[in-house]
PDB file of C-alpha atoms in Angstrom:
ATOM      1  CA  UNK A  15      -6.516 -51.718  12.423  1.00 54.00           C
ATOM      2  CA  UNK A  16      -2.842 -52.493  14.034  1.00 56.00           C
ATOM      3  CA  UNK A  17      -1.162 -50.254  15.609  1.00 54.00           C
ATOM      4  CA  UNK A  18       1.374 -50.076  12.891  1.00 51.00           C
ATOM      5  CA  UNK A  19      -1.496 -49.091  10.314  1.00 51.00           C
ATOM      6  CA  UNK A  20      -2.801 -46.728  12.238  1.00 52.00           C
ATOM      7  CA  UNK A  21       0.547 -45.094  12.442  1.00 51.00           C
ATOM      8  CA  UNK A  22       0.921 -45.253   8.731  1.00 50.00           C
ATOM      9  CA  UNK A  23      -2.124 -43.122   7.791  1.00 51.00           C
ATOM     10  CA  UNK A  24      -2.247 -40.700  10.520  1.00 48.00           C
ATOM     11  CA  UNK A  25       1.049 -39.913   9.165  1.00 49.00           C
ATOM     12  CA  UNK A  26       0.050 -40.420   5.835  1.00 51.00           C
ATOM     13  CA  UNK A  27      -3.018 -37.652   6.773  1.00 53.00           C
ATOM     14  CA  UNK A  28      -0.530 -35.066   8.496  1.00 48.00           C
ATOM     15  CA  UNK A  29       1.669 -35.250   5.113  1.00 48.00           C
ATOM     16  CA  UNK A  30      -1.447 -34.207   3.027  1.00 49.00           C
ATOM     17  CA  UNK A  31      -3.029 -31.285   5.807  1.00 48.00           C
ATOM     18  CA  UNK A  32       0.464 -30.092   5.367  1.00 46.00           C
ATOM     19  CA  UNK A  33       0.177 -30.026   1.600  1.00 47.00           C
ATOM     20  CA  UNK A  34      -3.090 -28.628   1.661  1.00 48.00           C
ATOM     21  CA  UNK A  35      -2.718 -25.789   4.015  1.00 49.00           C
ATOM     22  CA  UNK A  36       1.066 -24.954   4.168  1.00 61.00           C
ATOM     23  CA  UNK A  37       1.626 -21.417   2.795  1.00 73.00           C
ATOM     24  CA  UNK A  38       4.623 -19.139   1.899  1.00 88.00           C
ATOM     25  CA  UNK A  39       5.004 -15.580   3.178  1.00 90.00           C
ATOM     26  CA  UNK A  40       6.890 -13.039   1.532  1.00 88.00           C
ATOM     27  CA  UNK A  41       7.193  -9.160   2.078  1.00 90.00           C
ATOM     28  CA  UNK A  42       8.141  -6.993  -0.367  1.00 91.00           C
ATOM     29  CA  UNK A  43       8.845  -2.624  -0.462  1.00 93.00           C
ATOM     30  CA  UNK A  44       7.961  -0.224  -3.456  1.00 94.00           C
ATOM     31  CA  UNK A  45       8.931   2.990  -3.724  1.00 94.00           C
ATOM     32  CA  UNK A  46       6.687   5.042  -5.549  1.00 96.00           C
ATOM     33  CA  UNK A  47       7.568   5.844  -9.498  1.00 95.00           C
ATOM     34  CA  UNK A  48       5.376   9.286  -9.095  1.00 96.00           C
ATOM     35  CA  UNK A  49       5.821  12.073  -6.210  1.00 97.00           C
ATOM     36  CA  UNK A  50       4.819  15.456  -6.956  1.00 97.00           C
ATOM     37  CA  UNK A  51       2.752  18.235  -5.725  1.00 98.00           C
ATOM     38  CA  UNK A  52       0.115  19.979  -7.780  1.00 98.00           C
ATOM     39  CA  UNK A  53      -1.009  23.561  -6.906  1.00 98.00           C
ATOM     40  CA  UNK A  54      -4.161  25.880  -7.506  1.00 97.00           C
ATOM     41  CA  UNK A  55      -2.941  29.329  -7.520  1.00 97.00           C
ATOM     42  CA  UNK A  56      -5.156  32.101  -6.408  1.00 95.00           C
ATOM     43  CA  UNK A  57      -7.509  33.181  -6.767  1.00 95.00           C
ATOM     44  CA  UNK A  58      -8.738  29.217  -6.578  1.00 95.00           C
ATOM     45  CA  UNK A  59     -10.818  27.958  -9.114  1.00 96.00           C
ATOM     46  CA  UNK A  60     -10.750  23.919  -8.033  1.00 95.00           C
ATOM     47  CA  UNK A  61      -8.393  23.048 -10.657  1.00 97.00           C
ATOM     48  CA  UNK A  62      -4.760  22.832 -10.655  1.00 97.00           C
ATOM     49  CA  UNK A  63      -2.786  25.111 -12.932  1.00 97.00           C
ATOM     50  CA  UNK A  64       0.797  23.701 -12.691  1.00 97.00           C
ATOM     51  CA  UNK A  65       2.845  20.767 -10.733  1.00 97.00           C
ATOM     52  CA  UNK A  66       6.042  20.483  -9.273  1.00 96.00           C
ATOM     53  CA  UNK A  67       7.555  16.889  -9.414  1.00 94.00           C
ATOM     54  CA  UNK A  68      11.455  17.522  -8.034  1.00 85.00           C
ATOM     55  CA  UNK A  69      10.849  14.490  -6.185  1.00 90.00           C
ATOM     56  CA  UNK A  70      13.087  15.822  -3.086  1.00 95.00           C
ATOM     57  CA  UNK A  71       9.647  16.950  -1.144  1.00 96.00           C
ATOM     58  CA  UNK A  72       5.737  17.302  -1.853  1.00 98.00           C
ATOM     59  CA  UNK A  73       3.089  18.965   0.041  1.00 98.00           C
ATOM     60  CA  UNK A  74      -0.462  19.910   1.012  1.00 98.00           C
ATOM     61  CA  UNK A  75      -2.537  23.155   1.946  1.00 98.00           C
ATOM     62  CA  UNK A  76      -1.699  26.073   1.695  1.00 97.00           C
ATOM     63  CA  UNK A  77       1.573  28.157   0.759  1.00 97.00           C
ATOM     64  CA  UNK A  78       0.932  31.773   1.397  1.00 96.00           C
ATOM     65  CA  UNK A  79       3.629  34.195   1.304  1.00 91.00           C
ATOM     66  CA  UNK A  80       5.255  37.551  -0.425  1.00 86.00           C
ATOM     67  CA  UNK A  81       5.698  35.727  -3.668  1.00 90.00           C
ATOM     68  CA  UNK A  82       3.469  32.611  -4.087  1.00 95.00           C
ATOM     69  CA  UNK A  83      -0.608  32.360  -3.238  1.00 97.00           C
ATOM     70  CA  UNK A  84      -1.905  28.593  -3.767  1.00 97.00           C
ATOM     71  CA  UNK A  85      -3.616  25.996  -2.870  1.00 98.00           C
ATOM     72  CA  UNK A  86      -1.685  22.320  -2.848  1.00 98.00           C
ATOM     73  CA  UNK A  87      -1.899  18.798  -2.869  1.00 98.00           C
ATOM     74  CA  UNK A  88       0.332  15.918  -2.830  1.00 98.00           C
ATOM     75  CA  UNK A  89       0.399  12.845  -5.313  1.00 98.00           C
ATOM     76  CA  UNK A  90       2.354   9.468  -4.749  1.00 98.00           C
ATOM     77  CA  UNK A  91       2.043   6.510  -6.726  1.00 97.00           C
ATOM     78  CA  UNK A  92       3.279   3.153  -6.687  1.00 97.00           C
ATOM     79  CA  UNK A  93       3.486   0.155 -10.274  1.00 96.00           C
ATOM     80  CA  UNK A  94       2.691  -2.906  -7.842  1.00 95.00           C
ATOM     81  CA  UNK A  95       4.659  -5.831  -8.408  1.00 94.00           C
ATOM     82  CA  UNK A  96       2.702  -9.523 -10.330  1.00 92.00           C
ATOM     83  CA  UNK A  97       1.076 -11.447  -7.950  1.00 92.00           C
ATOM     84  CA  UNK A  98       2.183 -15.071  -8.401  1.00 90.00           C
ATOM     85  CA  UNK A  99      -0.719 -17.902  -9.058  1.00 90.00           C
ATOM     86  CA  UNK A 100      -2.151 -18.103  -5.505  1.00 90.00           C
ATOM     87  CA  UNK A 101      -0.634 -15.123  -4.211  1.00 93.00           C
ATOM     88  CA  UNK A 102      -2.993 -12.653  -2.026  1.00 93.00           C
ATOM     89  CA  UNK A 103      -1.809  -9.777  -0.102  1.00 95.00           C
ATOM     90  CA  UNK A 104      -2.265 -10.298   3.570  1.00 96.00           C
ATOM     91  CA  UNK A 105      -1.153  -6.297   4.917  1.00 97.00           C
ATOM     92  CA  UNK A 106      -0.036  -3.567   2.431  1.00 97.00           C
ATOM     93  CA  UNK A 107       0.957  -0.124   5.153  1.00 98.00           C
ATOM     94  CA  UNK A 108       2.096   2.938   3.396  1.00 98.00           C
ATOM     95  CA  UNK A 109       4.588   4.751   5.081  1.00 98.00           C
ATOM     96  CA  UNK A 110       5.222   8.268   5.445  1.00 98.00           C
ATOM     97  CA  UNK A 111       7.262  10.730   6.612  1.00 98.00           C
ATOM     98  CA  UNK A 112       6.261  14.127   7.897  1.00 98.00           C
ATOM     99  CA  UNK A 113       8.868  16.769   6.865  1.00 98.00           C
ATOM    100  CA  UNK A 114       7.349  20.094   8.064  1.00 98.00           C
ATOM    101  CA  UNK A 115       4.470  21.408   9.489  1.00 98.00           C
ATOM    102  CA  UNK A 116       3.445  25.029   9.409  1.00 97.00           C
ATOM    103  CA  UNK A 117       0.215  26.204  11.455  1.00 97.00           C
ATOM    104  CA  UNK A 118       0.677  30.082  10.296  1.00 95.00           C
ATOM    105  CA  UNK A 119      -3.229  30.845  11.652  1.00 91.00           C
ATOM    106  CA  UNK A 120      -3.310  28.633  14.734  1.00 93.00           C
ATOM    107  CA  UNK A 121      -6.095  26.330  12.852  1.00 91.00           C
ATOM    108  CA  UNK A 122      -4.643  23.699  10.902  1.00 96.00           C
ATOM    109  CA  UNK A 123      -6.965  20.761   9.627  1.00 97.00           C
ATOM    110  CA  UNK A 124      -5.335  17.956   9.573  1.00 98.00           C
ATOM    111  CA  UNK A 125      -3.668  16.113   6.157  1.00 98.00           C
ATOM    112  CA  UNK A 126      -6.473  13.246   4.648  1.00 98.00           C
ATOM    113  CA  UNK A 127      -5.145  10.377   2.777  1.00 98.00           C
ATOM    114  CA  UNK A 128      -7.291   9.845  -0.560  1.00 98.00           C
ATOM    115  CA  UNK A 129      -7.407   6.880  -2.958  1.00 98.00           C
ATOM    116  CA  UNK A 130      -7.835   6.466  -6.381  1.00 97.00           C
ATOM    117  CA  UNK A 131      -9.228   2.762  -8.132  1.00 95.00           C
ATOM    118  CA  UNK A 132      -9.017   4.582 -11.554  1.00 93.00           C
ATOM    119  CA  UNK A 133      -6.388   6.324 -12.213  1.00 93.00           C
ATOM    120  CA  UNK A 134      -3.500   4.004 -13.093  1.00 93.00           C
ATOM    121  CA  UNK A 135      -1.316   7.179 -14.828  1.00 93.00           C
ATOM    122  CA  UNK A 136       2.616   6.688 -13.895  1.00 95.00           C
ATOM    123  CA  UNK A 137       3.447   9.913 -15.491  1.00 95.00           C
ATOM    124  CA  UNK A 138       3.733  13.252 -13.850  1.00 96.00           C
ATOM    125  CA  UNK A 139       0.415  15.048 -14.526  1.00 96.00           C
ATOM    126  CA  UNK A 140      -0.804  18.596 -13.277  1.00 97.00           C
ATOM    127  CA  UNK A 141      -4.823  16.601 -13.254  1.00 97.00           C
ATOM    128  CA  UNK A 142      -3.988  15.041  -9.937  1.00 97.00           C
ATOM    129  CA  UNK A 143      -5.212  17.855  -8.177  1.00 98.00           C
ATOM    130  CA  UNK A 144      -8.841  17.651  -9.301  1.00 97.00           C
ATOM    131  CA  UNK A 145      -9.051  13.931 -10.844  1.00 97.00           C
ATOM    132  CA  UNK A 146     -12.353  13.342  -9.138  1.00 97.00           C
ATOM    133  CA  UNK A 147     -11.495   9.567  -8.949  1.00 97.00           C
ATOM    134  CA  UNK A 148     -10.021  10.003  -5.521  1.00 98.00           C
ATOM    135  CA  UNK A 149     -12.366   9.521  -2.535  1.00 98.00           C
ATOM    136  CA  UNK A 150     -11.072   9.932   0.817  1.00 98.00           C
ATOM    137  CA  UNK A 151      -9.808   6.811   3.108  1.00 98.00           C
ATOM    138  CA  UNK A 152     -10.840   8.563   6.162  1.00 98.00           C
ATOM    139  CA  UNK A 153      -7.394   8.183   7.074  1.00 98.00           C
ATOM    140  CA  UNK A 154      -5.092  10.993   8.693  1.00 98.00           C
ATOM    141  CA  UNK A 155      -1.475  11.457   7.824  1.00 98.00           C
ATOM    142  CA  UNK A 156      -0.712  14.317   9.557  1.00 98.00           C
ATOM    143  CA  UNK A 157      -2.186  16.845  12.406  1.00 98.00           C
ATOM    144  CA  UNK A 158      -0.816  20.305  13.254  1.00 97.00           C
ATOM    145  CA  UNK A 159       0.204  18.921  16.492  1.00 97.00           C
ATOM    146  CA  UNK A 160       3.076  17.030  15.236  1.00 97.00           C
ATOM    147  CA  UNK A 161       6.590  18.671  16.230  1.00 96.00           C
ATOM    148  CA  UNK A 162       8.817  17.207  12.449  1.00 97.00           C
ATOM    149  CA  UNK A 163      11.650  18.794  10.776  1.00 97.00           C
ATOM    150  CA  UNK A 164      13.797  17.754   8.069  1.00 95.00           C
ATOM    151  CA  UNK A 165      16.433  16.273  10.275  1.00 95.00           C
ATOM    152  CA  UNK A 166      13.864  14.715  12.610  1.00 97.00           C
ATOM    153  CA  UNK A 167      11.017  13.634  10.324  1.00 98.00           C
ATOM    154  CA  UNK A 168       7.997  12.026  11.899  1.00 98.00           C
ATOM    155  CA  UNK A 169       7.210   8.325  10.533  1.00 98.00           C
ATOM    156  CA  UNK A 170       3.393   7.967   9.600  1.00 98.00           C
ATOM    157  CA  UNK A 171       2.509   4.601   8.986  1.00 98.00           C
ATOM    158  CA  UNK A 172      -1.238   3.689   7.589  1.00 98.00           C
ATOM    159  CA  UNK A 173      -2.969   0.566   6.960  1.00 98.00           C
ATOM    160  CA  UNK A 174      -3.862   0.803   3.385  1.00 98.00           C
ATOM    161  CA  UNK A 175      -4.441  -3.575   2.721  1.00 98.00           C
ATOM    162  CA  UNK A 176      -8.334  -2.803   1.267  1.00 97.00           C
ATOM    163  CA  UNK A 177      -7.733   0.016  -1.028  1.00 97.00           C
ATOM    164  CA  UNK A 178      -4.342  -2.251  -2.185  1.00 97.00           C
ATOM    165  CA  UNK A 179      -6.683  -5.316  -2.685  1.00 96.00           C
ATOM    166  CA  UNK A 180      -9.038  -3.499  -4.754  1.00 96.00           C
ATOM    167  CA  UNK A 181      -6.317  -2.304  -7.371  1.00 96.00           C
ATOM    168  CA  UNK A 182      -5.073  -6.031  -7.628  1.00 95.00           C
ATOM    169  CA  UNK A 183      -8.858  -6.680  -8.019  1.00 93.00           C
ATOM    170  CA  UNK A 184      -9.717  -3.800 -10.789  1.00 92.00           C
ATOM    171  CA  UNK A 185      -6.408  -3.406 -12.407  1.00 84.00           C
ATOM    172  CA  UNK A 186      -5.561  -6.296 -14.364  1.00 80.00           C
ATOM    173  CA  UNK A 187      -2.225  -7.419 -15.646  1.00 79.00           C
ATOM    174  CA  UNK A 188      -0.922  -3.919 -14.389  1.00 87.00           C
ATOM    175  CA  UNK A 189      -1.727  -2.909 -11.269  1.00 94.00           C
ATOM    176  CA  UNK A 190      -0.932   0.739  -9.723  1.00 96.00           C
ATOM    177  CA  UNK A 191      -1.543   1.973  -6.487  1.00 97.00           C
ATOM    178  CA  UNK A 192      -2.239   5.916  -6.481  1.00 98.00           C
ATOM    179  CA  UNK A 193      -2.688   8.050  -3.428  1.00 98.00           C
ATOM    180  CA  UNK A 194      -3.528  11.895  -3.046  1.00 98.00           C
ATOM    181  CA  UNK A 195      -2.937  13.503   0.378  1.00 98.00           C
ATOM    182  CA  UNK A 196      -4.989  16.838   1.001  1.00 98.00           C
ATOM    183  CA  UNK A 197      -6.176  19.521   3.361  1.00 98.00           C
ATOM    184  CA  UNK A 198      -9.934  18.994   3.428  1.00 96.00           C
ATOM    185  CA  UNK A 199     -11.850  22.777   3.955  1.00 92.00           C
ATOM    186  CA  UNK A 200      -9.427  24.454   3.725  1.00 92.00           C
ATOM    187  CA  UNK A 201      -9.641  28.047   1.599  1.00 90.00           C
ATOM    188  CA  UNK A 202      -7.227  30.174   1.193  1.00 94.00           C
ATOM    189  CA  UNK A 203      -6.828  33.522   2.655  1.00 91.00           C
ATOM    190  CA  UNK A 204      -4.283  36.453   1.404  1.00 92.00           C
ATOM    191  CA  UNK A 205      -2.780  36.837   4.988  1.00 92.00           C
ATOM    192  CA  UNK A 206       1.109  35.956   4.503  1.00 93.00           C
ATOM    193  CA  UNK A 207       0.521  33.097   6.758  1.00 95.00           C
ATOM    194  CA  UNK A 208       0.928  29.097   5.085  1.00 97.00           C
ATOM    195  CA  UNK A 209      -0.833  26.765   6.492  1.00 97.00           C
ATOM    196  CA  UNK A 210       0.590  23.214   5.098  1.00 97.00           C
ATOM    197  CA  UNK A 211       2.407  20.325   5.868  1.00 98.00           C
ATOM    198  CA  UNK A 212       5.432  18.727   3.609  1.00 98.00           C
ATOM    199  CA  UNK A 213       6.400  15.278   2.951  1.00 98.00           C
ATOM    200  CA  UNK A 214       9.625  13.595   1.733  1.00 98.00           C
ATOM    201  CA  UNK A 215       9.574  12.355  -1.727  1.00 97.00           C
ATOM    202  CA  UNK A 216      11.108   9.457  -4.332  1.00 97.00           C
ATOM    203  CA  UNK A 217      14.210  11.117  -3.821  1.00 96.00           C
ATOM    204  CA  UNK A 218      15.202  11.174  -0.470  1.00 96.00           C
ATOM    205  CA  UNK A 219      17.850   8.394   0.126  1.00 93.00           C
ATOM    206  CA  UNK A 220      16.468   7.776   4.134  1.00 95.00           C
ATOM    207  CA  UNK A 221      12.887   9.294   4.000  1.00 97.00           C
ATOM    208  CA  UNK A 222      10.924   8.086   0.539  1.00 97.00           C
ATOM    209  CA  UNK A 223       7.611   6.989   1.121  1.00 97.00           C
ATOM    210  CA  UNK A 224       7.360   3.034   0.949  1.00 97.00           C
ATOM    211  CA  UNK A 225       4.703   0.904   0.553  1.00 97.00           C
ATOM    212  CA  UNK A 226       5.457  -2.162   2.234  1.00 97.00           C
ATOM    213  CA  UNK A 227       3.200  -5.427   1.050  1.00 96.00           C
ATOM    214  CA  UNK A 228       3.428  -9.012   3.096  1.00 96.00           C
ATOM    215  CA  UNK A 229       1.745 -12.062   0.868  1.00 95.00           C
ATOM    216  CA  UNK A 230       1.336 -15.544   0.740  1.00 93.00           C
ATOM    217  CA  UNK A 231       0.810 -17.755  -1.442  1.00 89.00           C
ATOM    218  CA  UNK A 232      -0.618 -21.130  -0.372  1.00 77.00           C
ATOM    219  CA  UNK A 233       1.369 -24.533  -1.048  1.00 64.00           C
ATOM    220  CA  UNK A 234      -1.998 -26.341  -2.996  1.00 57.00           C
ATOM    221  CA  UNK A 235      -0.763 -29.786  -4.769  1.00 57.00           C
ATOM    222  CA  UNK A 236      -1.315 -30.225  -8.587  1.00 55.00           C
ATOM    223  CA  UNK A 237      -4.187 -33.124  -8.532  1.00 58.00           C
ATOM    224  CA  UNK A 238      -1.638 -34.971  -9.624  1.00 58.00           C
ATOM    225  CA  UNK A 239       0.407 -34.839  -6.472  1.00 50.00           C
ATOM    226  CA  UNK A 240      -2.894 -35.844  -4.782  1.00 49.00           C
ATOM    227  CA  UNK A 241      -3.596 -38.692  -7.133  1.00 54.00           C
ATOM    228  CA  UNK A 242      -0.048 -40.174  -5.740  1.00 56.00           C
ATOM    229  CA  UNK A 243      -0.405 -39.099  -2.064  1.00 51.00           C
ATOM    230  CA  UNK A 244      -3.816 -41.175  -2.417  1.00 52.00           C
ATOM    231  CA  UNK A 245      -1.687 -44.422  -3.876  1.00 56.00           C
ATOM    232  CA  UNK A 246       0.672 -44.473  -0.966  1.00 52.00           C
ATOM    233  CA  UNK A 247      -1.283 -43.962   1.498  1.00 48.00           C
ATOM    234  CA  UNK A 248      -3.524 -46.967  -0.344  1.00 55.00           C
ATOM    235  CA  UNK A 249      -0.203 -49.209  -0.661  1.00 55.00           C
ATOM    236  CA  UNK A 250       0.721 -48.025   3.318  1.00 53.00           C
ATOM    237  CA  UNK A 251      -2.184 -49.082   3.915  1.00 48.00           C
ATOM    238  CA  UNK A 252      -2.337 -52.874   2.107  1.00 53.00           C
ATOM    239  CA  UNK A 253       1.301 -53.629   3.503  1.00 48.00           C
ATOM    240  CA  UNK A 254       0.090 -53.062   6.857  1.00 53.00           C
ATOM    241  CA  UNK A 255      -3.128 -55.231   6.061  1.00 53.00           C
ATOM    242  CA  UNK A 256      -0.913 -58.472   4.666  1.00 53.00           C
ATOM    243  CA  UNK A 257       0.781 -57.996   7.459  1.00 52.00           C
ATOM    244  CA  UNK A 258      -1.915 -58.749   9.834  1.00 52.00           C
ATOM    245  CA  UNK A 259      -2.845 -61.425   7.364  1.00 51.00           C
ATOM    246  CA  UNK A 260       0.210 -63.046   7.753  1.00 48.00           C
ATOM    247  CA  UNK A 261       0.441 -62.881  11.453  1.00 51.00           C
ATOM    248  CA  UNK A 262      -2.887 -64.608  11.424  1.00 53.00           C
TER     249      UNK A 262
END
């Protein structure tokens, strides 16, 4: 083979990796359609008895004071957007921002992140407390050593790609994304002292909680398009042989 031919289909065989493994990356950010914060009031039987779904804040563990005795948790979820043909998500990182935290006893546990691969619910619903579909991430959001206020929030941000996966994966055509953040062993004791942490909610205009996908979707040919890559490469490749004929 010339040197002109060999020219022609290594370029030929660059223009069809290229094809092949090219991909396009795109990021998108939801905001959550459901923020609210369900509550067990004492004494605590396990299941929630109302909600509150303002949307300006949510929280989790335990409000103890003159007037209100309870146990809390806090709900967001998110409708993920259709995943094109070929489309996978790459990262998916839920972010978070720590309002308040208020260590009343000295012995805070720290704030779990839960996940649910069930409940697909978009509605404001006093069951998230107790829907036993959630099972812990093992991630933390928050710890009773963070110093966050409402004008000075603290930014949690958790890698939550498997969890998001497996909703695309069990949800079908409509996919939701549902999180529960709660104090794990926590009880609750009649002492006047809380023992929680707050979050912003779908509300605030600076602070919501986002969760914040990156995909790609890779650039595969129609066989088609193969079928005429093939035939020009095959007609690159008979020009450059006539040629040599000809020389000859």
């Amino acid at each position: 083979m010339n040197t002109t031919t060999t020219r022609i289909t290594c370029a030929a065989s660059a223009v069809a990796a290229f094809l092949v493994f090219s991909s396009i990356t795109r990021a998108a950010t939801i905001v959550p359609v459901v923020t609210l914060t369900a509550y067990d009031n004492a004494p605590i039987s396990g299941n929630a008895d109302n909600h509150n779904a303002s949307g300006d804040n949510v929280s989790a563990g335990e409000l103890d004071d003159s007037s209100i005795n309870r146990l809390e948790r806090a709900t967001m979820v998110f409708s993920m957007p259709t995943l094109a043909v070929g489309e996978t998500v790459v990262s998916a990182t839920l972010n978070i921002y720590v309002r308040t935290v208020t260590n009343g006893s000295g012995s805070l546990p720290d704030a779990v992140l839960y996940d649910s691969q069930t409940q697909n619910r978009t509605t404001n619903n006093t069951t998230f407390y107790e829907d036993a579909s959630y099972t812990s991430t093992g991630l933390s959001v928050a710890n009773a050593s963070m110093t966050a206020s409402s004008s000075a929030p603290v930014l949690v941000s958790l890698d939550v790609t498997s969890w998001v996966n497996s909703d695309y994966q069990l949800d079908g055509s409509s996919v939701v994304s549902s999180f529960r953040i709660q104090v794990d062993g926590q009880g609750f004791v009649d002492d006047d002292k809380s023992n929680r942490y707050t979050f912003f909610g779908m509300n605030s205009t600076s602070y919501a909680p986002q969760l914040v996908l990156t995909t790609t979707t890779s650039a595969i040919p129609e066989p088609g398009t193969f079928a005429m890559l093939a035939g020009g490469v095959g007609m690159m490749v008979a020009v450059g042989s006539r040629r040599r004929a000809f020389k000859r």
